Amino acid sequence: MLPRILSSATDAEDEVPRLPWPVATFTLLTMMGALAVALTASDLFTVVTMAAGVLACIAVWQTVRDPLVIVCLTTLVLGAVLGWGLAFYDRIWWYDDLIHFLFSFVGVMGVARVALHRFRAESAALLLGALWLSWLGIGALWEIAEWTSDQLQSTHHSRGYTDTMMDMILNSAGSALGAWLYWARLRTPADRATVTA
């Protein structure tokens, strides 16, 4: 099926909602930066990550069409663009720590908007706990990908046990705060309906 944006339908209900211009500008500039990093990167991990970021931004807007979700995803891509493209990972000693916290804080909100309304639980605490654990799983997969890149390509994305543990601690803290903020301020009526008690 072709994306709706390419269809010739003229009915208002068939039209793809427009991205608010600040979100569209932020996303477009970030995607251009990600493409530039992908084209100039020296390792496959960075190339694949940047290309996947661009494709994910396009796919999310075509399928989910939620500005919060696209801003969350674009923020993740921007952090990687700055880290690899401008060498912030090497030039700013605390950048990796900030990014793990920020990615988890923002990323868990995007996951919440996409998935939370699809589940039911007796309490909000159970839902938020499952959301938090799901993001920790994503963080663990990221650490495995960094380690795998280091083993296969002699890159230095994973900087040892202490770095990995600090990354996971920051992922835990950021996603816990992000899940709480989402439930307290950004949840939708569909999200509220997930609590059955």
PDB file of C-alpha atoms in Angstrom:
ATOM      1  CA  MET A   1       0.000   0.000   0.000  1.00  0.00           C
ATOM      2  CA  LEU A   2       1.338   3.433  -0.953  1.00  0.00           C
ATOM      3  CA  PRO A   3       1.652   6.053   1.763  1.00  0.00           C
ATOM      4  CA  ARG A   4      -1.401   8.272   1.918  1.00  0.00           C
ATOM      5  CA  ILE A   5       0.714  11.299   1.179  1.00  0.00           C
ATOM      6  CA  LEU A   6       1.134   9.984  -2.386  1.00  0.00           C
ATOM      7  CA  SER A   7      -2.539   9.211  -2.970  1.00  0.00           C
ATOM      8  CA  SER A   8      -4.834  11.411  -5.041  1.00  0.00           C
ATOM      9  CA  ALA A   9      -7.731  11.354  -2.563  1.00  0.00           C
ATOM     10  CA  THR A  10      -9.281  14.740  -1.951  1.00  0.00           C
ATOM     11  CA  ASP A  11     -11.628  13.950   0.928  1.00  0.00           C
ATOM     12  CA  ALA A  12     -10.614  15.743   4.129  1.00  0.00           C
ATOM     13  CA  GLU A  13     -10.669  12.510   6.106  1.00  0.00           C
ATOM     14  CA  ASP A  14      -8.212  10.869   3.674  1.00  0.00           C
ATOM     15  CA  GLU A  15      -5.654  13.669   3.884  1.00  0.00           C
ATOM     16  CA  VAL A  16      -2.575  13.207   6.009  1.00  0.00           C
ATOM     17  CA  PRO A  17      -2.530  15.739   8.858  1.00  0.00           C
ATOM     18  CA  ARG A  18       0.213  18.286   8.382  1.00  0.00           C
ATOM     19  CA  LEU A  19       3.120  18.323  10.769  1.00  0.00           C
ATOM     20  CA  PRO A  20       3.210  21.611  12.755  1.00  0.00           C
ATOM     21  CA  TRP A  21       5.900  23.748  11.105  1.00  0.00           C
ATOM     22  CA  PRO A  22       8.294  23.846  14.089  1.00  0.00           C
ATOM     23  CA  VAL A  23       8.156  20.037  14.318  1.00  0.00           C
ATOM     24  CA  ALA A  24       8.522  19.671  10.539  1.00  0.00           C
ATOM     25  CA  THR A  25      11.528  22.020  10.464  1.00  0.00           C
ATOM     26  CA  PHE A  26      13.190  20.279  13.416  1.00  0.00           C
ATOM     27  CA  THR A  27      12.608  16.867  11.845  1.00  0.00           C
ATOM     28  CA  LEU A  28      13.777  17.876   8.363  1.00  0.00           C
ATOM     29  CA  LEU A  29      16.985  19.517   9.604  1.00  0.00           C
ATOM     30  CA  THR A  30      17.733  16.558  11.857  1.00  0.00           C
ATOM     31  CA  MET A  31      17.162  14.081   9.020  1.00  0.00           C
ATOM     32  CA  MET A  32      19.519  16.070   6.761  1.00  0.00           C
ATOM     33  CA  GLY A  33      22.141  15.999   9.510  1.00  0.00           C
ATOM     34  CA  ALA A  34      21.653  12.258   9.976  1.00  0.00           C
ATOM     35  CA  LEU A  35      22.090  11.659   6.243  1.00  0.00           C
ATOM     36  CA  ALA A  36      25.296  13.720   6.257  1.00  0.00           C
ATOM     37  CA  VAL A  37      26.666  11.700   9.184  1.00  0.00           C
ATOM     38  CA  ALA A  38      25.663   8.416   7.513  1.00  0.00           C
ATOM     39  CA  LEU A  39      27.442   9.382   4.292  1.00  0.00           C
ATOM     40  CA  THR A  40      30.667  10.383   6.061  1.00  0.00           C
ATOM     41  CA  ALA A  41      30.827   7.779   8.858  1.00  0.00           C
ATOM     42  CA  SER A  42      33.692   5.324   8.932  1.00  0.00           C
ATOM     43  CA  ASP A  43      31.916   2.456  10.716  1.00  0.00           C
ATOM     44  CA  LEU A  44      28.863   0.421   9.812  1.00  0.00           C
ATOM     45  CA  PHE A  45      27.177   0.873  13.217  1.00  0.00           C
ATOM     46  CA  THR A  46      26.999   4.647  12.755  1.00  0.00           C
ATOM     47  CA  VAL A  47      25.865   4.376   9.124  1.00  0.00           C
ATOM     48  CA  VAL A  48      23.096   1.901   9.991  1.00  0.00           C
ATOM     49  CA  THR A  49      21.979   3.911  13.040  1.00  0.00           C
ATOM     50  CA  MET A  50      21.739   7.178  11.110  1.00  0.00           C
ATOM     51  CA  ALA A  51      19.982   5.597   8.120  1.00  0.00           C
ATOM     52  CA  ALA A  52      17.546   3.821  10.450  1.00  0.00           C
ATOM     53  CA  GLY A  53      16.870   7.127  12.214  1.00  0.00           C
ATOM     54  CA  VAL A  54      15.918   8.835   8.958  1.00  0.00           C
ATOM     55  CA  LEU A  55      13.718   5.941   7.835  1.00  0.00           C
ATOM     56  CA  ALA A  56      12.083   5.739  11.268  1.00  0.00           C
ATOM     57  CA  CYS A  57      11.217   9.466  11.225  1.00  0.00           C
ATOM     58  CA  ILE A  58       9.549   9.069   7.828  1.00  0.00           C
ATOM     59  CA  ALA A  59       7.741   5.866   8.816  1.00  0.00           C
ATOM     60  CA  VAL A  60       6.500   7.233  12.144  1.00  0.00           C
ATOM     61  CA  TRP A  61       4.947  10.301  10.551  1.00  0.00           C
ATOM     62  CA  GLN A  62       3.334   8.199   7.821  1.00  0.00           C
ATOM     63  CA  THR A  63       1.840   5.705  10.288  1.00  0.00           C
ATOM     64  CA  VAL A  64       1.454   7.270  13.730  1.00  0.00           C
ATOM     65  CA  ARG A  65       1.079  10.956  12.775  1.00  0.00           C
ATOM     66  CA  ASP A  66       1.510  12.178  16.340  1.00  0.00           C
ATOM     67  CA  PRO A  67       3.716  15.281  16.820  1.00  0.00           C
ATOM     68  CA  LEU A  68       4.847  14.117  20.288  1.00  0.00           C
ATOM     69  CA  VAL A  69       6.067  10.800  18.903  1.00  0.00           C
ATOM     70  CA  ILE A  70       7.911  12.400  15.971  1.00  0.00           C
ATOM     71  CA  VAL A  71       9.559  14.992  18.271  1.00  0.00           C
ATOM     72  CA  CYS A  72      10.673  12.227  20.646  1.00  0.00           C
ATOM     73  CA  LEU A  73      12.141  10.169  17.806  1.00  0.00           C
ATOM     74  CA  THR A  74      13.762  13.178  16.145  1.00  0.00           C
ATOM     75  CA  THR A  75      15.365  14.161  19.462  1.00  0.00           C
ATOM     76  CA  LEU A  76      16.946  10.706  19.656  1.00  0.00           C
ATOM     77  CA  VAL A  77      18.292  11.045  16.118  1.00  0.00           C
ATOM     78  CA  LEU A  78      19.585  14.575  16.811  1.00  0.00           C
ATOM     79  CA  GLY A  79      21.506  13.390  19.865  1.00  0.00           C
ATOM     80  CA  ALA A  80      23.283  10.780  17.757  1.00  0.00           C
ATOM     81  CA  VAL A  81      23.927  13.297  14.959  1.00  0.00           C
ATOM     82  CA  LEU A  82      25.622  15.658  17.426  1.00  0.00           C
ATOM     83  CA  GLY A  83      27.480  12.801  19.100  1.00  0.00           C
ATOM     84  CA  TRP A  84      28.931  11.300  15.942  1.00  0.00           C
ATOM     85  CA  GLY A  85      28.679  14.145  13.433  1.00  0.00           C
ATOM     86  CA  LEU A  86      30.204  16.830  15.639  1.00  0.00           C
ATOM     87  CA  ALA A  87      32.208  14.339  17.728  1.00  0.00           C
ATOM     88  CA  PHE A  88      30.480  15.375  20.960  1.00  0.00           C
ATOM     89  CA  TYR A  89      30.980  11.830  22.295  1.00  0.00           C
ATOM     90  CA  ASP A  90      34.760  12.386  22.134  1.00  0.00           C
ATOM     91  CA  ARG A  91      34.964  16.134  22.781  1.00  0.00           C
ATOM     92  CA  ILE A  92      32.525  16.496  25.722  1.00  0.00           C
ATOM     93  CA  TRP A  93      33.234  13.959  28.460  1.00  0.00           C
ATOM     94  CA  TRP A  94      29.722  14.041  29.945  1.00  0.00           C
ATOM     95  CA  TYR A  95      27.823  14.007  26.620  1.00  0.00           C
ATOM     96  CA  ASP A  96      27.335  10.220  26.525  1.00  0.00           C
ATOM     97  CA  ASP A  97      25.886  10.283  30.050  1.00  0.00           C
ATOM     98  CA  LEU A  98      23.550  13.178  29.203  1.00  0.00           C
ATOM     99  CA  ILE A  99      22.392  11.436  26.037  1.00  0.00           C
ATOM    100  CA  HIS A 100      21.593   8.145  27.781  1.00  0.00           C
ATOM    101  CA  PHE A 101      19.489  10.003  30.349  1.00  0.00           C
ATOM    102  CA  LEU A 102      17.833  12.280  27.764  1.00  0.00           C
ATOM    103  CA  PHE A 103      17.202   9.486  25.246  1.00  0.00           C
ATOM    104  CA  SER A 104      15.492   7.438  27.941  1.00  0.00           C
ATOM    105  CA  PHE A 105      13.517  10.412  29.274  1.00  0.00           C
ATOM    106  CA  VAL A 106      12.225  11.357  25.811  1.00  0.00           C
ATOM    107  CA  GLY A 107      12.093   7.892  24.248  1.00  0.00           C
ATOM    108  CA  VAL A 108       9.863   6.381  26.906  1.00  0.00           C
ATOM    109  CA  MET A 109       7.317   9.148  26.275  1.00  0.00           C
ATOM    110  CA  GLY A 110       7.213   8.278  22.583  1.00  0.00           C
ATOM    111  CA  VAL A 111       6.752   4.591  23.412  1.00  0.00           C
ATOM    112  CA  ALA A 112       4.021   5.502  25.904  1.00  0.00           C
ATOM    113  CA  ARG A 113       2.085   7.500  23.306  1.00  0.00           C
ATOM    114  CA  VAL A 114       2.329   4.688  20.743  1.00  0.00           C
ATOM    115  CA  ALA A 115       1.687   1.692  22.989  1.00  0.00           C
ATOM    116  CA  LEU A 116       0.220   2.526  26.396  1.00  0.00           C
ATOM    117  CA  HIS A 117      -3.410   2.800  25.284  1.00  0.00           C
ATOM    118  CA  ARG A 118      -3.267  -0.767  23.920  1.00  0.00           C
ATOM    119  CA  PHE A 119      -2.866  -2.379  27.353  1.00  0.00           C
ATOM    120  CA  ARG A 120      -4.987  -2.760  30.489  1.00  0.00           C
ATOM    121  CA  ALA A 121      -3.901  -2.963  34.121  1.00  0.00           C
ATOM    122  CA  GLU A 122      -5.455  -2.648  37.548  1.00  0.00           C
ATOM    123  CA  SER A 123      -3.303   0.355  38.411  1.00  0.00           C
ATOM    124  CA  ALA A 124      -1.279   3.063  36.755  1.00  0.00           C
ATOM    125  CA  ALA A 125       1.764   1.819  38.683  1.00  0.00           C
ATOM    126  CA  LEU A 126       1.625  -1.525  36.844  1.00  0.00           C
ATOM    127  CA  LEU A 127       1.352   0.186  33.472  1.00  0.00           C
ATOM    128  CA  LEU A 128       4.194   2.572  34.217  1.00  0.00           C
ATOM    129  CA  GLY A 129       6.312  -0.274  35.571  1.00  0.00           C
ATOM    130  CA  ALA A 130       5.807  -2.231  32.350  1.00  0.00           C
ATOM    131  CA  LEU A 131       6.595   0.889  30.324  1.00  0.00           C
ATOM    132  CA  TRP A 132       9.773   1.464  32.336  1.00  0.00           C
ATOM    133  CA  LEU A 133      10.872  -2.158  31.897  1.00  0.00           C
ATOM    134  CA  SER A 134      10.177  -2.015  28.158  1.00  0.00           C
ATOM    135  CA  TRP A 135      12.527   0.950  27.824  1.00  0.00           C
ATOM    136  CA  LEU A 136      15.185  -0.825  29.866  1.00  0.00           C
ATOM    137  CA  GLY A 137      14.920  -3.660  27.348  1.00  0.00           C
ATOM    138  CA  ILE A 138      15.499  -1.190  24.507  1.00  0.00           C
ATOM    139  CA  GLY A 139      18.493   0.215  26.390  1.00  0.00           C
ATOM    140  CA  ALA A 140      19.916  -3.272  26.896  1.00  0.00           C
ATOM    141  CA  LEU A 141      19.579  -4.033  23.175  1.00  0.00           C
ATOM    142  CA  TRP A 142      21.415  -0.785  22.409  1.00  0.00           C
ATOM    143  CA  GLU A 143      24.293  -1.773  24.712  1.00  0.00           C
ATOM    144  CA  ILE A 144      24.472  -5.183  23.014  1.00  0.00           C
ATOM    145  CA  ALA A 145      24.603  -3.465  19.601  1.00  0.00           C
ATOM    146  CA  GLU A 146      27.452  -1.191  20.777  1.00  0.00           C
ATOM    147  CA  TRP A 147      29.395  -4.167  22.130  1.00  0.00           C
ATOM    148  CA  THR A 148      28.796  -6.160  18.931  1.00  0.00           C
ATOM    149  CA  SER A 149      30.058  -3.271  16.804  1.00  0.00           C
ATOM    150  CA  ASP A 150      33.192  -3.066  18.952  1.00  0.00           C
ATOM    151  CA  GLN A 151      33.830  -6.792  18.539  1.00  0.00           C
ATOM    152  CA  LEU A 152      33.222  -6.917  14.782  1.00  0.00           C
ATOM    153  CA  GLN A 153      34.674  -3.589  13.657  1.00  0.00           C
ATOM    154  CA  SER A 154      37.088  -2.536  16.397  1.00  0.00           C
ATOM    155  CA  THR A 155      35.017   0.568  17.136  1.00  0.00           C
ATOM    156  CA  HIS A 156      34.872   2.108  20.609  1.00  0.00           C
ATOM    157  CA  HIS A 157      31.148   2.664  21.202  1.00  0.00           C
ATOM    158  CA  SER A 158      31.144   0.599  24.394  1.00  0.00           C
ATOM    159  CA  ARG A 159      33.867   1.730  26.737  1.00  0.00           C
ATOM    160  CA  GLY A 160      33.864  -1.122  29.207  1.00  0.00           C
ATOM    161  CA  TYR A 161      31.835  -2.526  32.060  1.00  0.00           C
ATOM    162  CA  THR A 162      31.690   0.668  34.122  1.00  0.00           C
ATOM    163  CA  ASP A 163      30.519   2.705  31.138  1.00  0.00           C
ATOM    164  CA  THR A 164      27.834   0.144  30.297  1.00  0.00           C
ATOM    165  CA  MET A 165      26.572   0.022  33.876  1.00  0.00           C
ATOM    166  CA  MET A 166      26.484   3.814  34.107  1.00  0.00           C
ATOM    167  CA  ASP A 167      24.566   3.910  30.811  1.00  0.00           C
ATOM    168  CA  MET A 168      21.993   1.443  32.178  1.00  0.00           C
ATOM    169  CA  ILE A 169      21.641   3.409  35.438  1.00  0.00           C
ATOM    170  CA  LEU A 170      21.046   6.607  33.462  1.00  0.00           C
ATOM    171  CA  ASN A 171      18.586   4.761  31.196  1.00  0.00           C
ATOM    172  CA  SER A 172      16.717   3.599  34.307  1.00  0.00           C
ATOM    173  CA  ALA A 173      16.564   7.068  35.842  1.00  0.00           C
ATOM    174  CA  GLY A 174      15.641   8.858  32.621  1.00  0.00           C
ATOM    175  CA  SER A 175      12.903   6.405  31.660  1.00  0.00           C
ATOM    176  CA  ALA A 176      11.421   6.416  35.184  1.00  0.00           C
ATOM    177  CA  LEU A 177      11.203  10.213  35.151  1.00  0.00           C
ATOM    178  CA  GLY A 178       9.892  10.251  31.568  1.00  0.00           C
ATOM    179  CA  ALA A 179       7.193   7.646  32.316  1.00  0.00           C
ATOM    180  CA  TRP A 180       6.072   9.598  35.381  1.00  0.00           C
ATOM    181  CA  LEU A 181       5.982  12.919  33.474  1.00  0.00           C
ATOM    182  CA  TYR A 182       4.061  11.349  30.595  1.00  0.00           C
ATOM    183  CA  TRP A 183       1.414   9.947  32.951  1.00  0.00           C
ATOM    184  CA  ALA A 184       1.209  13.162  34.987  1.00  0.00           C
ATOM    185  CA  ARG A 185       1.090  15.675  32.103  1.00  0.00           C
ATOM    186  CA  LEU A 186       0.867  14.145  28.626  1.00  0.00           C
ATOM    187  CA  ARG A 187      -1.439  11.131  28.855  1.00  0.00           C
ATOM    188  CA  THR A 188      -4.479  10.977  26.607  1.00  0.00           C
ATOM    189  CA  PRO A 189      -8.055   9.936  27.475  1.00  0.00           C
ATOM    190  CA  ALA A 190      -7.260   6.571  25.834  1.00  0.00           C
ATOM    191  CA  ASP A 191      -4.310   6.188  28.218  1.00  0.00           C
ATOM    192  CA  ARG A 192      -6.524   6.947  31.235  1.00  0.00           C
ATOM    193  CA  ALA A 193      -8.937   4.213  30.127  1.00  0.00           C
ATOM    194  CA  THR A 194      -6.181   1.607  30.449  1.00  0.00           C
ATOM    195  CA  VAL A 195      -6.503   1.582  34.245  1.00  0.00           C
ATOM    196  CA  THR A 196      -9.338  -0.832  34.977  1.00  0.00           C
ATOM    197  CA  ALA A 197      -9.590  -0.519  38.766  1.00  0.00           C
TER     198      ALA A 197
END
